mmCIF file of C-alpha atoms and ligand atoms in Angstrom:
data_model
loop_
_atom_site.group_PDB
_atom_site.id
_atom_site.type_symbol
_atom_site.label_atom_id
_atom_site.label_comp_id
_atom_site.label_asym_id
_atom_site.label_seq_id
_atom_site.Cartn_x
_atom_site.Cartn_y
_atom_site.Cartn_z
ATOM 1 C CA MET A 1 82.475 65.681 86.739
ATOM 2 C CA LYS A 2 85.512 68.002 85.206
ATOM 3 C CA ILE A 3 85.893 71.403 86.485
ATOM 4 C CA ALA A 4 87.780 74.091 84.610
ATOM 5 C CA ILE A 5 90.592 75.244 86.492
ATOM 6 C CA ALA A 6 92.889 78.357 85.524
ATOM 7 C CA VAL A 7 96.201 79.262 86.980
ATOM 8 C CA THR A 8 97.669 82.558 86.707
ATOM 9 C CA VAL A 9 101.311 82.982 87.437
ATOM 10 C CA VAL A 10 103.104 86.101 88.503
ATOM 11 C CA SER A 11 106.624 86.765 89.542
ATOM 12 C CA LEU A 12 108.662 88.805 91.493
ATOM 13 C CA PHE A 13 111.878 90.204 90.540
ATOM 14 C CA PHE A 14 114.424 92.245 92.444
ATOM 15 C CA LEU A 15 117.534 94.194 91.159
ATOM 16 C CA THR A 16 119.848 95.959 93.329
ATOM 17 C CA ILE A 17 118.253 97.996 96.176
ATOM 18 C CA ALA A 18 120.405 100.997 96.568
ATOM 19 C CA CYS A 19 118.686 102.803 99.187
ATOM 20 C CA GLN A 20 119.124 99.696 101.708
ATOM 21 C CA THR A 21 122.702 99.256 100.884
ATOM 22 C CA SER A 22 123.632 102.877 101.066
ATOM 23 C CA GLU A 23 121.735 103.385 104.505
ATOM 24 C CA LYS A 24 124.458 101.358 106.197
ATOM 25 C CA ASN A 25 126.939 103.844 105.548
ATOM 26 C CA ILE A 26 125.036 106.734 106.708
ATOM 27 C CA PRO A 27 126.412 107.888 109.877
ATOM 28 C CA PRO A 28 124.418 108.138 113.031
ATOM 29 C CA VAL A 29 122.792 111.474 113.675
ATOM 30 C CA THR A 30 124.519 113.104 116.632
ATOM 31 C CA ASN A 31 122.923 114.975 119.473
ATOM 32 C CA THR A 32 119.732 112.892 118.831
ATOM 33 C CA THR A 33 117.524 112.128 121.786
ATOM 34 C CA THR A 34 115.971 108.820 120.442
ATOM 35 C CA ASN A 35 117.355 105.814 119.782
ATOM 36 C CA SER A 36 116.458 105.747 116.124
ATOM 37 C CA THR A 37 119.378 106.457 113.443
ATOM 38 C CA ASN A 38 117.269 105.831 110.583
ATOM 39 C CA THR A 39 116.054 109.091 109.443
ATOM 40 C CA SER A 40 114.962 107.906 105.884
ATOM 41 C CA THR A 41 111.359 108.522 104.799
ATOM 42 C CA THR A 42 109.573 105.142 103.400
ATOM 43 C CA THR A 43 106.973 105.397 100.910
ATOM 44 C CA THR A 44 104.762 103.227 103.055
ATOM 45 C CA THR A 45 103.255 106.160 104.906
ATOM 46 C CA VAL A 46 102.657 108.420 102.221
ATOM 47 C CA LYS A 47 99.174 109.239 101.815
ATOM 48 C CA PRO A 48 97.808 108.315 98.267
ATOM 49 C CA SER A 49 95.527 110.416 96.498
ATOM 50 C CA SER A 50 91.971 109.215 95.762
ATOM 51 C CA GLN A 51 92.849 109.007 92.099
ATOM 52 C CA GLU A 52 95.976 106.791 93.003
ATOM 53 C CA ILE A 53 93.742 104.444 95.039
ATOM 54 C CA TYR A 54 91.270 104.466 92.167
ATOM 55 C CA ASP A 55 93.767 103.695 89.499
ATOM 56 C CA THR A 56 96.106 101.256 91.482
ATOM 57 C CA PHE A 57 92.953 99.358 92.664
ATOM 58 C CA VAL A 58 91.875 98.918 88.784
ATOM 59 C CA ARG A 59 95.517 97.794 87.831
ATOM 60 C CA LEU A 60 95.884 95.469 90.439
ATOM 61 C CA THR A 61 92.543 93.616 90.436
ATOM 62 C CA LEU A 62 90.877 94.580 86.999
ATOM 63 C CA LYS A 63 93.595 94.275 84.300
ATOM 64 C CA ASN A 64 95.543 91.357 82.844
ATOM 65 C CA SER A 65 99.220 91.092 83.621
ATOM 66 C CA ALA A 66 100.147 93.343 80.765
ATOM 67 C CA GLY A 67 97.698 96.156 81.789
ATOM 68 C CA THR A 68 96.275 95.942 78.234
ATOM 69 C CA ALA A 69 92.913 94.302 79.136
ATOM 70 C CA ALA A 70 89.994 94.472 81.570
ATOM 71 C CA ILE A 71 89.421 91.311 83.555
ATOM 72 C CA THR A 72 86.909 90.787 86.355
ATOM 73 C CA ILE A 73 87.253 90.583 89.892
ATOM 74 C CA ARG A 74 89.026 87.341 91.193
ATOM 75 C CA LYS A 75 88.980 86.762 95.017
ATOM 76 C CA TRP A 76 88.427 84.156 97.796
ATOM 77 C CA LEU A 77 84.649 83.697 98.192
ATOM 78 C CA PRO A 78 83.485 85.452 101.481
ATOM 79 C CA THR A 79 82.027 82.535 102.693
ATOM 80 C CA LYS A 80 85.627 80.816 102.698
ATOM 81 C CA THR A 81 86.002 82.175 106.470
ATOM 82 C CA GLN A 82 89.293 80.602 107.104
ATOM 83 C CA ILE A 83 92.331 80.372 104.553
ATOM 84 C CA LYS A 84 94.815 77.817 105.689
ATOM 85 C CA VAL A 85 98.491 78.452 104.973
ATOM 86 C CA TYR A 86 100.941 75.485 105.057
ATOM 87 C CA TRP A 87 104.794 76.290 104.969
ATOM 88 C CA ASP A 88 106.539 73.491 103.403
ATOM 89 C CA GLY A 89 110.311 73.651 102.347
ATOM 90 C CA GLY A 90 112.776 76.158 103.773
ATOM 91 C CA ARG A 91 111.298 77.410 106.870
ATOM 92 C CA THR A 92 113.118 79.895 109.334
ATOM 93 C CA THR A 93 112.017 81.070 112.496
ATOM 94 C CA ALA A 94 112.513 84.996 111.157
ATOM 95 C CA LEU A 95 110.397 83.911 108.047
ATOM 96 C CA MET A 96 107.579 82.147 110.167
ATOM 97 C CA SER A 97 107.314 85.251 112.299
ATOM 98 C CA ALA A 98 107.115 87.596 109.261
ATOM 99 C CA LEU A 99 104.458 85.248 107.817
ATOM 100 C CA ASP A 100 102.352 85.621 111.003
ATOM 101 C CA LYS A 101 102.912 89.287 110.814
ATOM 102 C CA VAL A 102 101.469 89.434 107.165
ATOM 103 C CA MET A 103 98.683 87.206 108.255
ATOM 104 C CA ALA A 104 97.575 89.370 110.870
ATOM 105 C CA ASP A 105 98.037 92.547 108.760
ATOM 106 C CA MET A 106 95.751 91.065 106.403
ATOM 107 C CA ASN A 107 93.267 89.583 108.887
ATOM 108 C CA VAL A 108 92.702 93.481 110.055
ATOM 109 C CA LEU A 109 91.692 94.460 106.834
ATOM 110 C CA ASN A 110 89.533 91.455 105.597
ATOM 111 C CA LYS A 111 86.782 90.361 107.892
ATOM 112 C CA TYR A 112 85.643 87.566 105.727
ATOM 113 C CA ASN A 113 88.858 85.583 105.064
ATOM 114 C CA LYS A 114 90.803 84.854 107.919
ATOM 115 C CA MET A 115 94.403 83.546 107.191
ATOM 116 C CA LEU A 116 95.972 81.174 109.832
ATOM 117 C CA ARG A 117 98.679 78.493 109.702
ATOM 118 C CA THR A 118 98.407 74.877 109.541
ATOM 119 C CA GLU A 119 100.598 71.858 109.767
ATOM 120 C CA VAL A 120 98.177 69.663 108.096
ATOM 121 C CA VAL A 121 99.091 69.787 104.318
ATOM 122 C CA ALA A 122 96.005 68.079 103.039
ATOM 123 C CA GLU A 123 93.893 71.020 104.428
ATOM 124 C CA ALA A 124 96.135 73.786 103.119
ATOM 125 C CA ASP A 125 94.608 76.380 100.789
ATOM 126 C CA ILE A 126 97.903 78.199 100.400
ATOM 127 C CA ILE A 127 101.296 76.325 100.110
ATOM 128 C CA ILE A 128 104.800 78.120 100.736
ATOM 129 C CA ASN A 129 107.828 76.218 99.463
ATOM 130 C CA ARG A 130 111.274 77.903 99.768
ATOM 131 C CA VAL A 131 113.588 75.544 98.013
ATOM 132 C CA GLU A 132 115.737 75.406 94.820
ATOM 133 C CA ALA A 133 113.399 75.652 91.752
ATOM 134 C CA ALA A 134 114.214 72.228 90.545
ATOM 135 C CA THR A 135 113.329 70.697 93.964
ATOM 136 C CA HIS A 136 109.950 72.650 93.882
ATOM 137 C CA ASN A 137 109.402 71.483 90.285
ATOM 138 C CA SER A 138 109.806 67.961 90.994
ATOM 139 C CA LYS A 139 107.390 68.159 93.943
ATOM 140 C CA TYR A 140 104.848 70.455 92.481
ATOM 141 C CA ALA A 141 104.649 69.356 88.947
ATOM 142 C CA SER A 142 101.373 71.420 88.280
ATOM 143 C CA TYR A 143 103.108 74.651 89.379
ATOM 144 C CA GLN A 144 106.459 74.869 87.758
ATOM 145 C CA VAL A 145 108.832 77.695 88.199
ATOM 146 C CA SER A 146 109.900 78.517 84.772
ATOM 147 C CA ASN A 147 112.530 81.258 85.886
ATOM 148 C CA SER A 148 114.539 80.516 88.873
ATOM 149 C CA SER A 149 116.507 84.063 88.592
ATOM 150 C CA VAL A 150 113.201 85.830 90.411
ATOM 151 C CA GLN A 151 112.688 86.055 94.106
ATOM 152 C CA GLY A 152 109.458 84.399 94.208
ATOM 153 C CA THR A 153 106.394 83.268 91.930
ATOM 154 C CA THR A 154 103.012 82.893 93.074
ATOM 155 C CA PHE A 155 100.540 80.313 91.122
ATOM 156 C CA THR A 156 96.780 81.391 92.043
ATOM 157 C CA GLN A 157 94.039 78.694 91.276
ATOM 158 C CA TRP A 158 90.672 79.806 90.421
ATOM 159 C CA THR A 159 87.256 78.468 88.918
ATOM 160 C CA SER A 160 84.411 80.896 87.948
ATOM 161 C CA ASP A 161 86.604 83.901 89.223
ATOM 162 C CA ALA A 162 86.592 82.343 92.801
ATOM 163 C CA ILE A 163 90.075 81.680 94.183
ATOM 164 C CA THR A 164 90.517 78.119 95.612
ATOM 165 C CA LYS A 165 94.306 77.575 96.039
ATOM 166 C CA ALA A 166 97.705 79.217 95.674
ATOM 167 C CA ILE A 167 101.219 77.647 95.784
ATOM 168 C CA VAL A 168 103.942 80.298 96.415
ATOM 169 C CA TRP A 169 107.567 79.450 95.466
ATOM 170 C CA LEU A 170 110.163 81.646 97.262
ATOM 171 C CA SER A 171 113.769 81.630 96.183
ATOM 172 C CA PRO A 172 116.099 80.186 98.803
ATOM 173 C CA THR A 173 118.813 82.666 97.675
ATOM 174 C CA THR A 174 116.994 85.868 98.481
ATOM 175 C CA PRO A 175 119.107 87.811 100.657
ATOM 176 C CA SER A 176 117.961 87.931 104.134
ATOM 177 C CA ASN A 177 117.190 91.562 104.108
ATOM 178 C CA LEU A 178 114.754 91.270 101.043
ATOM 179 C CA GLN A 179 112.821 88.032 102.282
ATOM 180 C CA ASN A 180 110.331 89.792 104.449
ATOM 181 C CA GLY A 181 109.325 91.973 101.621
ATOM 182 C CA VAL A 182 109.135 89.125 99.144
ATOM 183 C CA LEU A 183 107.027 87.104 101.372
ATOM 184 C CA ARG A 184 104.655 89.950 101.923
ATOM 185 C CA HIS A 185 104.545 90.616 97.932
ATOM 186 C CA GLU A 186 103.774 87.016 97.153
ATOM 187 C CA LEU A 187 101.047 86.380 99.850
ATOM 188 C CA THR A 188 99.466 89.785 98.652
ATOM 189 C CA HIS A 189 99.272 88.176 95.137
ATOM 190 C CA THR A 190 97.294 85.236 96.378
ATOM 191 C CA LEU A 191 94.445 87.553 97.111
ATOM 192 C CA GLY A 192 93.890 87.668 93.488
ATOM 193 C CA ILE A 193 96.118 91.173 93.417
ATOM 194 C CA GLY A 194 98.471 91.670 90.343
ATOM 195 C CA HIS A 195 101.294 94.267 89.635
ATOM 196 C CA THR A 196 101.397 98.078 89.547
ATOM 197 C CA ASP A 197 104.189 100.602 89.147
ATOM 198 C CA ASN A 198 103.102 102.396 91.958
ATOM 199 C CA THR A 199 106.179 102.356 94.330
ATOM 200 C CA LYS A 200 103.766 103.325 97.271
ATOM 201 C CA SER A 201 102.493 99.599 96.830
ATOM 202 C CA ILE A 202 104.545 96.491 97.585
ATOM 203 C CA MET A 203 103.010 95.102 94.246
ATOM 204 C CA ILE A 204 105.768 96.746 91.964
ATOM 205 C CA PRO A 205 107.264 93.965 90.041
ATOM 206 C CA ILE A 206 110.789 94.879 90.314
ATOM 207 C CA MET A 207 111.631 96.328 93.897
ATOM 208 C CA SER A 208 114.447 98.569 92.995
ATOM 209 C CA ASN A 209 115.317 101.811 94.539
ATOM 210 C CA THR A 210 112.221 101.725 96.629
ATOM 211 C CA ASN A 211 112.023 102.162 100.434
ATOM 212 C CA TYR A 212 108.800 100.331 101.466
ATOM 213 C CA ASP A 213 108.737 98.780 104.872
ATOM 214 C CA PHE A 214 108.491 95.188 104.495
ATOM 215 C CA ASN A 215 107.275 94.740 107.707
ATOM 216 C CA SER A 216 103.672 96.426 107.132
ATOM 217 C CA PHE A 217 101.385 97.562 104.581
ATOM 218 C CA SER A 218 101.457 100.894 102.847
ATOM 219 C CA VAL A 219 98.518 102.978 103.365
ATOM 220 C CA LEU A 220 97.697 102.574 99.640
ATOM 221 C CA ASP A 221 98.047 98.839 99.983
ATOM 222 C CA GLN A 222 95.820 98.802 102.751
ATOM 223 C CA ARG A 223 93.026 100.428 100.841
ATOM 224 C CA ILE A 224 93.639 98.138 97.938
ATOM 225 C CA ILE A 225 92.786 95.114 100.298
ATOM 226 C CA GLN A 226 89.862 96.757 101.952
ATOM 227 C CA ILE A 227 88.217 97.231 98.724
ATOM 228 C CA LEU A 228 88.836 93.817 97.493
ATOM 229 C CA ALA A 229 87.814 92.132 100.592
ATOM 230 C CA ASP A 230 84.441 94.309 100.553
ATOM 231 C CA ASN A 231 81.584 92.060 100.443
ATOM 232 C CA ARG A 232 79.895 94.114 97.583
ATOM 233 C CA VAL A 233 83.039 93.516 95.372
ATOM 234 C CA LYS A 234 81.975 90.245 94.067
ATOM 235 C CA GLN A 235 84.114 87.536 92.270
ATOM 236 C CA GLY A 236 83.292 88.393 88.579
ATOM 237 C CA SER A 237 82.533 92.074 89.020
ATOM 238 C CA SER A 238 83.558 94.217 86.272
ATOM 239 C CA GLU A 239 84.987 97.872 87.026
ATOM 240 C CA ALA A 240 81.723 99.486 85.970
ATOM 241 C CA ASN A 241 79.910 97.081 88.425
ATOM 242 C CA ILE A 242 82.054 98.443 91.426
ATOM 243 C CA SER A 243 83.502 101.782 90.339
ATOM 244 C CA ALA A 244 81.292 103.667 92.989
ATOM 245 C CA ILE A 245 82.487 101.335 95.948
ATOM 246 C CA ILE A 246 86.100 102.002 94.760
ATOM 247 C CA LYS A 247 85.596 105.649 94.918
ATOM 248 C CA GLU A 248 83.892 105.364 98.341
ATOM 249 C CA TYR A 249 87.144 103.988 99.653
ATOM 250 C CA ALA A 250 89.315 106.001 97.761
ATOM 251 C CA ALA A 251 87.651 109.163 99.199
ATOM 252 C CA LYS A 252 88.276 108.007 102.720
HETATM 253 ZN ZN1 ZN B 1 104.774 89.796 91.955
#
């Protein structure tokens, strides 16, 4: 028996993150009664408009990577009640905690597919590997990282628009202050979500000069994940099939 398998590849780039670097040079506010000296506003908490939610969902899940052609919904089947995540190379305690937080945040938004960690590689649905690209490529020959200057690359494998497996490569040289953001971005790709230019989403391909809270999902991203997880949104659905459902969430 031969099963047709397709793999999509998406990579994340980072340029300089000017906001984060300069924040360190901001003097603490005097006469403050709180412990917080961080007075910057993140885009994460900014409420998106209904149109923004609609357009971003369509761009992230119903367009090809260039944004030029319509595609159909690609997602894990609702009957896949557990998605098991195995971290291969390059673990750190901080990153494992960040992974647990991303999975917990996703599990709140998706009642069908619950992500959980596994230590059994053979049962893993998602494998994360944070090693040099050459090392990764020799071990995962079917999931070759072609550009090792990016911070991360996600390979999503699917058949008949149902995602069956994902491999996440993380660059081991990503600065520590960006690692949580890269991890959250790549894990979100494994759901069947692509890229957008909207800076309220963690799914921008070049995360420069943005001020996203890497330790939580923005309101916009929460809506996107909720819509995709809705059981009425089927793998293979077109925009026309589900536009009323997208609008329902966008109006909330
Ligand atoms: Zn990406």
